[in-house]
Every structure is written in structure tokens, then in C-alpha cells.
């Protein structure tokens, strides 16, 4: 008598039943996106559902159909909302159905993108080559797909530190620094850059934040003076971080002049292009990004204005050897081969922190293939036009006030009945924002500029229609009048 337990696997026992469930999931996904505008932008998760997420670790199996029904009840109805036409918070794209299906296929293949000789690696190489084309980088530059702009900035600034430091940072570490290594950006720079500077051991005291002009672009005279003064004091300037679209207002720094300053001082020119770099696809925006092709490194966020499903970022580095030298570490178990699976020409693990990497390139590849670069550029141009349209609606209203120049696709405004001091206006607009979100009407976010709390509308949304902005203005005024009366 055989007492051995039956052989087990994680594959389904009934493939046809799983096929039927998978088809239902795909159909539900398409219905979900096709009807997204019929639902609230956002709604709070009911407390009784919140409690279900405190359940203990499941010890026993559950039927896949039952699991899916729980998903439909407890998770699917309560998204962040960034797939909705009136979602304009922070800075997020909508995704595409083809991108979502690509994620299914990528997970089915389950390729590890550390390197090797397989089709998924070839797709990522092609995608990064496309990104070089978009921003005008040379063919022999390097590229790497990462989780998003934060990681892309970290990679770019790490290469900058190692190249410009003047000693072998990988061998000796930051403990060997005999001069303070200084990095420069505007006061409007994204916080991920400060995190990168701190993580690299440089310290935020050596992260020089330069004041901006009234249009929120970096003051170049102050930048040049700061670099000159730091050099005189014995510091070693290593990098300037330019913003091609600031997070608060969408302002684009003068990239050509920053490139000139960096060449003059022989320091690294990094562009945080998480918001604006992909706008090189737009004939409307492209002229304002002149000089981005002169950068030493660029951070890109493809899950923003290219609408790739989360997560999808990219870093490009002009000097491929410097990029590889910064990260490459090849122990015996990762040695490349001339034949077999390990014979791939390009090992991505040598260009970043991660060895285990998902096949995120497929959703980018499929989305670009489906729509083409020109159409993606037209979506960007339309968002810029919609930002100008919203700005005109605000300027025409006696109750609303623009707080900053409109940069790219970001509009900052507030409700102002004209009889309140700054503190009262700030409190009023905070409540208006929350009401817009909690009533499911629209989802802007906020920022504070010059002490004024703003409702911030970042229009990176391929589903937004012009009439959606009419609704936003009408409802802002309605809620503002209800609260202030």
C-alpha cells in the first residue's frame, strides 16, 4: 500500500473551470473601464469592508470563484480613482486596456528581467531604445526600466556622484570624501531627488535648493552664483537637477541654459522628466523642452503622460559605460555565457539595483504599438489645451482665482468670495477639495503657493473631456457658496 500523499502543484485542478473564470475576469475588466465615467471618481471604503482586511492569514485553500467574488465585492468598487475622466490628483495617467492585458501576459510568462537570452529582454531593450528616440538621446546611450521617477532619479544621481566625485566611490565609499559634494535644484524640485541625495550619503545640507522666478522656474543667476561660491569654499559641485515640469505647477526650467552652466563647471546635468519628458511626443510642448537632449541623464515616468499601467519608469544615461560601472557586480553565478540562457547580450542587473525585475516592458511595448507615438502625442497636446481651457473658465468666474501661471497641464486655483483673509480662504478651499472628492465629483489634489492653499488640477488624463472641466468649475462654486454662506 502506497502511503505517500498525492503529488501537489499550484496549477488548477480543473483547467476549463479556470478558463471560464479568466474569461469572466477579462469581460468584467472591460465592462469596468467602459463604464468608468458612470461611477463616482472616488468613494470611501465602508467600515464593514475595512474590517475584512484585518482577517488572519488563510491556512486552508479557497475556491478561486469565491475569491474572485470577494474581490468584486470588497476591492473592485473602491479604487483610488485615477482611471476616471475627472481624476486630476497628484500626477497619474489612466492606463489602457491593452496595457492591462499585457500585464496578464507578462505575468503568465513570468520572466525574470535581470538578464539572459530570451524575448522579454529583447522587448525591454527595444522599449528603452524607443525612449532614447523620444528625447533625442544617442543610440549608444543606456537605458533601464524602473518602477518610476523616484527610482529613475536615484539611478541618475548615483551615476552622477560616482562619475564626478573624483575618486572611486564604490571602493572607498562616501567616508573617503574630502570635499563636500553638492547637488543643485530649484525649490520646486520633486522630493524624490532629496531622498536620493540623502540615501547616497551626501546629506540634505549639501542639496542646494535655488529660488525660483514668478513662473516657478529656477533662477539661473542664483544657480550659477551658488556653484561658483561653493567651489570657492572648497566644496565640489557634482550635479544640477533640472525639472522638465515641476510637480506643483508644471514649470519647465531653461534646459539649454542649465546645460551650458553644467558644461562651464564640468558637472553632471540630470533632468527630472517624470512629468514632462514624454511630452517630447507633443508638437505643442516639444519646443519648450529644447535642451533635454543635452542631459547626462533623464528620469522618465511612463505611467504618467504615456498612460502605461503602474508601474513603469525609465532612466536614460548618456554615458553607458559610466552607467554600467556604477552598478555592475557579476559574481560567478551571474557570469555571462556565449551559449544558452545566460548568453544574452544585455544584463539589466548591471545597470541598476535590482536583479529580480518584472517584465514591465511588455505593457509599454503593446501600448505604443497599439496607439503609435503620434496619437500619444496628440493626447498630451489635448491635455495642455484643456489646462488652458480650465484657466479661461477660472479667469471668467467672479468666484475663482488662478494662483500660478499654467505650466504644461497643471492648473492651480482657489475659490475666493472676496471677503476673507488668507487663513480663512485656505480653510475654505481645503474643505472644498475634500467635498469634491468625497462627493465623487472630481479628484484634484492640492498645494500651497506663496502661502495660498490651492486646488491643483494635473490633467494627465486621456479620458477627460472639455465638459468635465465645466463640471469642476460649477461644482467648486456650488460647494464654495454652500460652505461660506
Coordinates of C-alpha atoms in Angstrom, one line a residue:
X1 CA 0.0 0.0 0.0
X2 CA 1.4 3.4 -1.0
X3 CA 1.2 5.8 1.9
X4 CA 2.8 8.7 0.1
X5 CA 0.5 11.8 -0.2
X6 CA -0.7 12.7 -3.7
X7 CA 1.5 14.9 -5.8
X8 CA 0.6 18.6 -5.5
X9 CA 1.1 21.6 -7.7
X10 CA -0.2 25.1 -7.7
X11 CA -1.8 24.7 -11.2
X12 CA -5.6 24.4 -11.2
X13 CA -7.2 21.0 -10.9
X14 CA -9.8 22.0 -13.4
X15 CA -8.3 23.9 -16.3
X16 CA -11.7 24.5 -18.0
X17 CA -13.2 25.9 -14.9
X18 CA -10.2 28.3 -14.6
X19 CA -10.6 29.2 -18.2
X20 CA -14.2 30.2 -17.6
X21 CA -13.2 32.3 -14.6
X22 CA -10.4 34.0 -16.5
X23 CA -12.8 34.9 -19.3
X24 CA -15.2 36.4 -16.8
X25 CA -12.4 38.4 -15.3
X26 CA -11.4 39.8 -18.6
X27 CA -15.1 40.6 -19.5
X28 CA -15.6 42.3 -16.1
X29 CA -12.4 44.4 -16.6
X30 CA -13.5 45.7 -20.0
X31 CA -17.0 46.5 -18.7
X32 CA -15.4 48.2 -15.7
X33 CA -13.4 50.5 -17.9
X34 CA -16.1 51.1 -20.5
X35 CA -18.5 52.4 -17.8
X36 CA -15.9 54.2 -15.6
X37 CA -17.5 57.6 -16.2
X38 CA -20.8 56.4 -14.8
X39 CA -19.3 55.9 -11.3
X40 CA -18.1 58.3 -8.7
X41 CA -14.5 59.3 -9.1
X42 CA -13.7 58.1 -5.6
X43 CA -15.7 56.6 -2.7
X44 CA -14.7 55.7 0.8
X45 CA -14.4 52.0 1.6
X46 CA -17.3 51.1 4.1
X47 CA -16.1 50.3 7.6
X48 CA -17.6 46.8 7.4
X49 CA -15.4 46.1 4.4
X50 CA -12.3 47.7 6.0
X51 CA -12.7 45.2 8.8
X52 CA -12.4 42.2 6.4
X53 CA -8.8 43.3 5.7
X54 CA -7.9 42.5 9.3
X55 CA -8.6 38.8 8.9
X56 CA -5.8 36.4 9.9
X57 CA -3.6 34.5 7.4
X58 CA -5.6 31.9 5.5
X59 CA -4.4 28.4 6.3
X60 CA -6.7 26.4 4.0
X61 CA -7.5 26.7 0.3
X62 CA -10.4 28.6 -1.1
X63 CA -12.3 28.2 -4.3
X64 CA -11.0 30.7 -7.0
X65 CA -14.5 31.7 -7.9
X66 CA -15.2 32.6 -4.3
X67 CA -12.0 34.6 -4.1
X68 CA -13.0 36.5 -7.2
X69 CA -16.4 37.2 -5.8
X70 CA -14.8 38.7 -2.7
X71 CA -12.6 40.8 -4.9
X72 CA -15.7 42.1 -6.8
X73 CA -17.4 43.0 -3.5
X74 CA -14.6 44.3 -1.4
X75 CA -12.0 45.7 -3.8
X76 CA -13.1 46.4 -7.3
X77 CA -15.7 49.2 -6.4
X78 CA -13.2 51.2 -4.3
X79 CA -10.2 52.2 -6.5
X80 CA -8.1 55.3 -6.0
X81 CA -10.0 56.7 -9.0
X82 CA -7.1 57.5 -11.4
X83 CA -8.9 55.6 -14.2
X84 CA -11.8 58.1 -14.1
X85 CA -12.1 61.0 -16.5
X86 CA -12.3 63.6 -13.7
X87 CA -9.2 62.3 -11.8
X88 CA -6.6 65.1 -11.7
X89 CA -4.8 64.5 -8.4
X90 CA -1.0 64.3 -7.9
X91 CA 0.1 63.3 -11.4
X92 CA -1.1 60.0 -12.7
X93 CA -2.1 58.5 -16.0
X94 CA -5.2 56.4 -16.7
X95 CA -3.7 53.2 -18.0
X96 CA -5.0 51.4 -21.1
X97 CA -6.9 48.2 -21.6
X98 CA -4.1 46.9 -23.8
X99 CA -1.6 47.7 -21.1
X100 CA -3.7 45.8 -18.5
X101 CA -3.9 42.8 -20.8
X102 CA -0.2 43.0 -21.4
X103 CA 0.3 42.7 -17.7
X104 CA -1.7 39.5 -17.7
X105 CA 0.5 38.1 -20.5
X106 CA 3.7 39.3 -18.8
X107 CA 2.7 37.6 -15.5
X108 CA 1.8 34.5 -17.4
X109 CA 5.3 34.4 -18.9
X110 CA 6.7 35.4 -15.5
X111 CA 10.1 36.3 -16.9
X112 CA 12.8 37.5 -14.6
X113 CA 14.3 40.6 -16.3
X114 CA 17.7 40.5 -14.6
X115 CA 19.1 39.5 -17.9
X116 CA 19.6 36.5 -20.1
X117 CA 18.8 35.4 -23.7
X118 CA 15.1 35.5 -24.1
X119 CA 12.4 37.5 -25.9
X120 CA 11.3 39.6 -22.9
X121 CA 14.9 41.0 -22.6
X122 CA 14.8 42.0 -26.2
X123 CA 11.4 43.8 -25.7
X124 CA 12.9 45.9 -22.9
X125 CA 15.9 46.8 -25.0
X126 CA 13.6 47.9 -27.8
X127 CA 11.5 49.9 -25.4
X128 CA 14.5 51.8 -23.9
X129 CA 15.7 52.4 -27.5
X130 CA 12.3 54.0 -28.2
X131 CA 12.7 56.2 -25.2
X132 CA 16.0 57.4 -26.5
X133 CA 14.4 58.3 -29.7
X134 CA 11.7 60.3 -28.0
X135 CA 14.1 62.5 -26.1
X136 CA 16.8 62.7 -28.7
X137 CA 19.5 60.6 -26.9
X138 CA 22.3 58.9 -28.9
X139 CA 21.9 55.3 -29.9
X140 CA 24.9 54.2 -27.7
X141 CA 23.5 55.7 -24.5
X142 CA 22.0 53.3 -22.0
X143 CA 18.5 52.8 -20.6
X144 CA 16.8 50.9 -17.9
X145 CA 13.1 50.4 -17.0
X146 CA 12.5 51.0 -13.3
X147 CA 9.5 51.4 -11.0
X148 CA 9.0 55.1 -11.6
X149 CA 10.5 58.5 -11.5
X150 CA 11.8 58.2 -7.9
X151 CA 14.0 55.2 -8.8
X152 CA 15.0 56.8 -12.1
X153 CA 16.2 59.9 -10.2
X154 CA 18.1 57.7 -7.7
X155 CA 19.9 55.9 -10.5
X156 CA 20.8 59.0 -12.5
X157 CA 22.1 60.9 -9.4
X158 CA 24.0 57.8 -8.3
X159 CA 25.9 57.7 -11.6
X160 CA 26.5 61.5 -11.3
X161 CA 28.0 61.0 -7.8
X162 CA 30.3 58.2 -8.9
X163 CA 31.5 60.0 -12.1
X164 CA 32.1 63.4 -10.8
X165 CA 33.2 62.7 -7.2
X166 CA 36.8 62.5 -8.2
X167 CA 37.6 59.1 -6.5
X168 CA 36.4 55.5 -6.6
X169 CA 33.2 55.8 -4.6
X170 CA 32.4 52.1 -5.0
X171 CA 35.7 51.1 -3.5
X172 CA 36.2 53.7 -0.8
X173 CA 32.6 54.8 0.0
X174 CA 31.4 58.3 1.0
X175 CA 33.7 58.0 4.1
X176 CA 36.6 58.9 1.8
X177 CA 35.1 62.3 0.7
X178 CA 37.5 65.1 1.5
X179 CA 35.2 67.7 -0.1
X180 CA 31.5 68.3 0.4
X181 CA 29.8 67.0 -2.8
X182 CA 27.0 69.4 -3.6
X183 CA 23.9 69.0 -5.7
X184 CA 21.6 71.8 -7.1
X185 CA 18.0 72.1 -8.0
X186 CA 15.1 74.6 -7.6
X187 CA 12.9 74.9 -4.5
X188 CA 10.2 73.3 -6.7
X189 CA 12.1 70.1 -7.3
X190 CA 10.3 66.8 -6.6
X191 CA 11.0 65.3 -3.1
X192 CA 12.4 62.1 -4.6
X193 CA 15.5 63.9 -5.6
X194 CA 16.2 65.0 -2.0
X195 CA 15.6 61.4 -0.9
X196 CA 18.1 60.2 -3.5
X197 CA 20.7 62.8 -2.2
X198 CA 20.2 61.6 1.4
X199 CA 20.3 57.9 0.5
X200 CA 23.5 58.4 -1.3
X201 CA 25.1 59.7 1.8
X202 CA 25.6 63.3 0.6
X203 CA 23.2 64.8 3.2
X204 CA 20.4 67.3 2.6
X205 CA 22.6 70.1 3.9
X206 CA 24.6 69.7 0.6
X207 CA 21.4 69.7 -1.5
X208 CA 21.3 73.4 -2.6
X209 CA 17.7 74.5 -3.3
X210 CA 17.8 77.6 -5.5
X211 CA 15.0 80.1 -5.5
X212 CA 12.6 80.4 -8.4
X213 CA 11.1 83.2 -10.5
X214 CA 7.5 84.2 -10.5
X215 CA 6.9 81.5 -13.2
X216 CA 8.4 78.9 -10.8
X217 CA 11.4 78.2 -13.0
X218 CA 14.9 78.1 -11.4
X219 CA 16.8 81.3 -11.0
X220 CA 19.8 80.7 -13.2
X221 CA 21.8 83.6 -11.9
X222 CA 21.4 82.3 -8.3
X223 CA 22.3 78.8 -9.5
X224 CA 25.5 79.9 -11.2
X225 CA 26.5 82.0 -8.2
X226 CA 25.8 79.1 -5.8
X227 CA 28.0 76.8 -7.8
X228 CA 30.8 79.4 -8.0
X229 CA 30.6 80.2 -4.3
X230 CA 30.6 76.5 -3.3
X231 CA 33.7 75.9 -5.4
X232 CA 35.4 78.9 -3.8
X233 CA 34.6 77.5 -0.4
X234 CA 36.2 74.1 -1.2
X235 CA 33.1 72.1 -2.0
X236 CA 32.8 70.0 -5.1
X237 CA 29.6 70.6 -7.1
X238 CA 28.7 67.4 -8.9
X239 CA 25.1 67.7 -10.3
X240 CA 22.4 70.1 -11.3
X241 CA 18.9 68.6 -11.4
X242 CA 16.6 70.4 -13.8
X243 CA 12.8 70.0 -13.8
X244 CA 11.0 69.5 -17.1
X245 CA 7.7 70.1 -15.5
X246 CA 7.6 70.8 -11.7
X247 CA 5.2 68.9 -9.6
X248 CA 3.4 71.9 -8.2
X249 CA 2.8 74.0 -11.4
X250 CA 4.3 72.1 -14.3
X251 CA 7.1 74.8 -14.9
X252 CA 9.9 73.8 -17.2
X253 CA 13.4 75.0 -16.3
X254 CA 15.5 76.5 -19.1
X255 CA 17.2 73.3 -20.0
X256 CA 19.6 74.7 -22.6
X257 CA 21.0 77.3 -20.2
X258 CA 21.3 74.8 -17.4
X259 CA 23.2 72.5 -19.8
X260 CA 25.6 75.5 -20.6
X261 CA 26.1 76.1 -16.8
X262 CA 26.9 72.4 -16.3
X263 CA 29.4 72.3 -19.1
X264 CA 31.0 75.5 -17.8
X265 CA 31.5 74.0 -14.4
X266 CA 32.1 70.4 -15.6
X267 CA 29.3 68.9 -13.6
X268 CA 26.5 66.4 -14.3
X269 CA 23.3 67.6 -15.9
X270 CA 20.3 65.4 -14.7
X271 CA 16.7 66.1 -15.9
X272 CA 13.9 65.1 -13.7
X273 CA 11.5 64.5 -16.6
X274 CA 8.9 62.4 -14.7
X275 CA 6.2 64.8 -15.7
X276 CA 7.4 66.4 -18.9
X277 CA 10.0 64.3 -20.7
X278 CA 7.4 62.2 -22.6
X279 CA 5.8 65.4 -23.8
X280 CA 8.5 65.4 -26.4
X281 CA 5.9 63.4 -28.3
X282 CA 3.7 66.5 -28.4
X283 CA 4.3 69.1 -31.2
X284 CA 2.8 71.7 -28.8
X285 CA 5.2 71.1 -25.9
X286 CA 8.3 69.8 -27.7
X287 CA 9.8 73.4 -28.3
X288 CA 9.6 74.1 -24.6
X289 CA 11.8 71.1 -23.8
X290 CA 14.7 72.1 -26.0
X291 CA 17.9 71.1 -24.3
X292 CA 16.7 67.9 -22.8
X293 CA 18.7 66.0 -25.4
X294 CA 21.9 67.6 -23.8
X295 CA 21.3 66.0 -20.4
X296 CA 23.7 63.4 -19.0
X297 CA 20.8 61.5 -17.6
X298 CA 17.0 61.7 -17.7
X299 CA 14.3 60.3 -15.4
X300 CA 11.0 59.4 -17.2
X301 CA 7.7 58.3 -15.8
X302 CA 5.7 56.3 -18.4
X303 CA 2.8 55.6 -16.1
X304 CA 2.1 59.4 -16.1
X305 CA 1.6 61.0 -19.5
X306 CA 2.0 57.9 -21.6
X307 CA -0.7 56.1 -19.6
X308 CA 1.1 52.9 -19.0
X309 CA -0.4 50.9 -16.1
X310 CA 1.6 51.2 -12.9
X311 CA 4.4 50.8 -12.6
X312 CA 6.6 51.9 -15.4
X313 CA 9.5 54.3 -15.2
X314 CA 12.7 54.7 -17.2
X315 CA 16.2 56.2 -16.7
X316 CA 18.4 57.1 -19.6
X317 CA 22.2 57.7 -19.2
X318 CA 24.3 59.3 -22.0
X319 CA 27.5 57.5 -20.9
X320 CA 26.6 53.8 -21.0
X321 CA 30.0 52.8 -19.6
X322 CA 29.6 55.1 -16.6
X323 CA 26.2 53.8 -16.0
X324 CA 27.3 50.1 -16.0
X325 CA 30.4 50.9 -14.0
X326 CA 28.2 52.4 -11.3
X327 CA 26.1 49.3 -10.7
X328 CA 27.8 46.2 -12.3
X329 CA 28.7 43.4 -10.0
X330 CA 29.0 39.9 -11.6
X331 CA 29.6 37.0 -9.2
X332 CA 30.2 33.6 -10.6
X333 CA 26.5 32.6 -10.5
X334 CA 25.7 35.6 -12.8
X335 CA 28.5 35.2 -15.2
X336 CA 27.5 35.7 -18.8
X337 CA 27.9 32.9 -21.3
X338 CA 28.4 32.6 -25.1
X339 CA 25.7 30.0 -25.4
X340 CA 22.5 29.0 -23.6
X341 CA 20.1 31.1 -21.5
X342 CA 22.9 33.2 -19.9
X343 CA 24.2 34.3 -23.3
X344 CA 22.0 37.4 -23.5
X345 CA 23.9 40.5 -24.8
X346 CA 22.4 42.8 -22.2
X347 CA 22.1 42.2 -18.4
X348 CA 19.8 44.8 -16.9
X349 CA 21.0 43.9 -13.4
X350 CA 24.3 45.6 -14.2
X351 CA 22.6 49.0 -14.7
X352 CA 20.5 49.3 -11.5
X353 CA 19.9 47.9 -8.0
X354 CA 17.5 45.1 -8.9
X355 CA 18.4 41.6 -10.0
X356 CA 14.8 40.4 -9.7
X357 CA 12.8 42.5 -12.2
X358 CA 9.3 42.1 -13.7
X359 CA 8.5 42.1 -17.4
X360 CA 7.1 45.7 -17.2
X361 CA 8.4 46.4 -20.8
X362 CA 5.5 44.4 -22.4
X363 CA 2.8 46.8 -21.4
X364 CA 4.8 49.7 -22.7
X365 CA 5.6 47.9 -26.0
X366 CA 2.0 46.9 -26.6
X367 CA 0.6 50.3 -25.7
X368 CA 3.0 52.1 -28.1
X369 CA 2.4 49.5 -30.8
X370 CA -1.4 49.9 -30.4
X371 CA -1.6 53.7 -30.5
X372 CA 1.6 54.9 -32.1
X373 CA 3.8 57.8 -31.0
X374 CA 1.8 60.4 -32.9
X375 CA -1.5 59.6 -31.2
X376 CA 0.1 59.5 -27.8
X377 CA 1.5 63.0 -28.5
X378 CA -2.0 64.2 -29.5
X379 CA -3.3 63.1 -26.2
X380 CA -0.6 65.2 -24.4
X381 CA -1.4 68.2 -26.6
X382 CA -5.1 67.9 -25.8
X383 CA -4.4 67.9 -22.1
X384 CA -2.4 71.1 -22.5
X385 CA -5.3 72.6 -24.4
X386 CA -7.7 71.5 -21.6
X387 CA -5.5 73.2 -19.0
X388 CA -5.7 76.4 -20.9
X389 CA -9.5 75.9 -21.3
X390 CA -9.8 75.5 -17.5
X391 CA -7.7 78.5 -16.9
X392 CA -10.0 80.6 -19.0
X393 CA -13.1 79.3 -17.2
X394 CA -11.4 80.3 -13.9
X395 CA -10.5 83.8 -15.2
X396 CA -14.1 84.4 -16.3
X397 CA -15.5 83.5 -12.9
X398 CA -16.0 86.1 -10.3
X399 CA -15.6 83.4 -7.6
X400 CA -12.4 81.7 -8.7
X401 CA -8.8 82.8 -8.8
X402 CA -5.7 81.5 -10.6
X403 CA -2.8 81.3 -8.2
X404 CA 0.0 80.4 -10.6
X405 CA 0.9 80.6 -14.3
X406 CA -0.3 77.4 -16.0
X407 CA 2.7 75.2 -16.7
X408 CA 2.1 72.4 -19.1
X409 CA -1.1 70.7 -17.9
X410 CA -1.3 71.8 -14.3
X411 CA -3.7 74.5 -13.1
X412 CA -3.7 75.9 -9.5
X413 CA -6.7 77.9 -8.4
X414 CA -8.9 78.6 -5.4
X415 CA -12.4 79.7 -4.6
X416 CA -12.4 83.3 -3.4
X417 CA -15.6 85.1 -2.4
X418 CA -13.6 88.2 -1.9
X419 CA -14.2 88.9 1.7
X420 CA -11.8 86.6 3.5
X421 CA -8.3 86.7 4.8
X422 CA -5.7 84.1 3.7
X423 CA -6.2 81.8 6.7
X424 CA -9.9 81.7 6.1
X425 CA -9.5 81.2 2.4
X426 CA -7.1 78.3 3.0
X427 CA -9.5 76.6 5.4
X428 CA -12.4 77.1 2.9
X429 CA -10.5 75.6 0.0
X430 CA -9.3 72.6 2.0
X431 CA -13.0 71.8 2.7
X432 CA -14.0 72.4 -0.9
X433 CA -11.3 69.9 -2.1
X434 CA -12.4 67.2 0.3
X435 CA -16.1 67.7 -0.7
X436 CA -15.2 67.4 -4.4
X437 CA -13.5 64.1 -3.6
X438 CA -16.0 62.7 -1.0
X439 CA -19.0 63.5 -3.2
X440 CA -17.3 61.6 -6.0
X441 CA -17.5 64.7 -8.3
X442 CA -13.8 65.1 -9.2
X443 CA -10.4 64.4 -7.7
X444 CA -7.9 67.3 -7.8
X445 CA -5.2 67.5 -5.2
X446 CA -3.7 70.5 -3.5
X447 CA -0.5 72.5 -3.0
X448 CA 0.4 75.8 -1.2
X449 CA 2.0 78.6 -3.2
X450 CA 3.1 81.8 -1.6
X451 CA 1.0 80.9 1.5
X452 CA -2.1 80.3 -0.6
X453 CA -3.7 76.9 -0.4
X454 CA -4.6 75.9 -4.0
X455 CA -6.8 73.3 -5.6
X456 CA -4.4 71.7 -8.0
X457 CA -5.6 70.1 -11.2
X458 CA -3.0 68.0 -13.0
X459 CA -4.6 67.0 -16.3
X460 CA -2.7 63.8 -17.4
X461 CA -5.8 62.1 -18.4
X462 CA -6.7 60.7 -21.8
X463 CA -10.4 60.2 -20.8
X464 CA -11.0 63.8 -19.8
X465 CA -13.4 65.8 -21.9
X466 CA -13.7 69.5 -22.0
X467 CA -17.1 69.4 -20.4
X468 CA -15.5 67.7 -17.4
X469 CA -13.9 71.0 -16.6
X470 CA -17.2 72.8 -16.8
X471 CA -18.4 70.4 -14.1
X472 CA -15.4 71.1 -11.9
X473 CA -15.8 74.8 -12.1
X474 CA -19.6 74.7 -11.5
X475 CA -19.2 72.3 -8.5
X476 CA -16.3 74.2 -7.0
X477 CA -18.5 77.4 -6.9
X478 CA -21.6 75.5 -5.7
X479 CA -19.7 73.9 -2.8
X480 CA -17.8 77.1 -2.0
X481 CA -21.1 79.0 -1.7
X482 CA -22.7 76.4 0.4
X483 CA -19.8 76.3 2.9
X484 CA -19.2 80.0 3.0
X485 CA -22.8 81.1 3.4

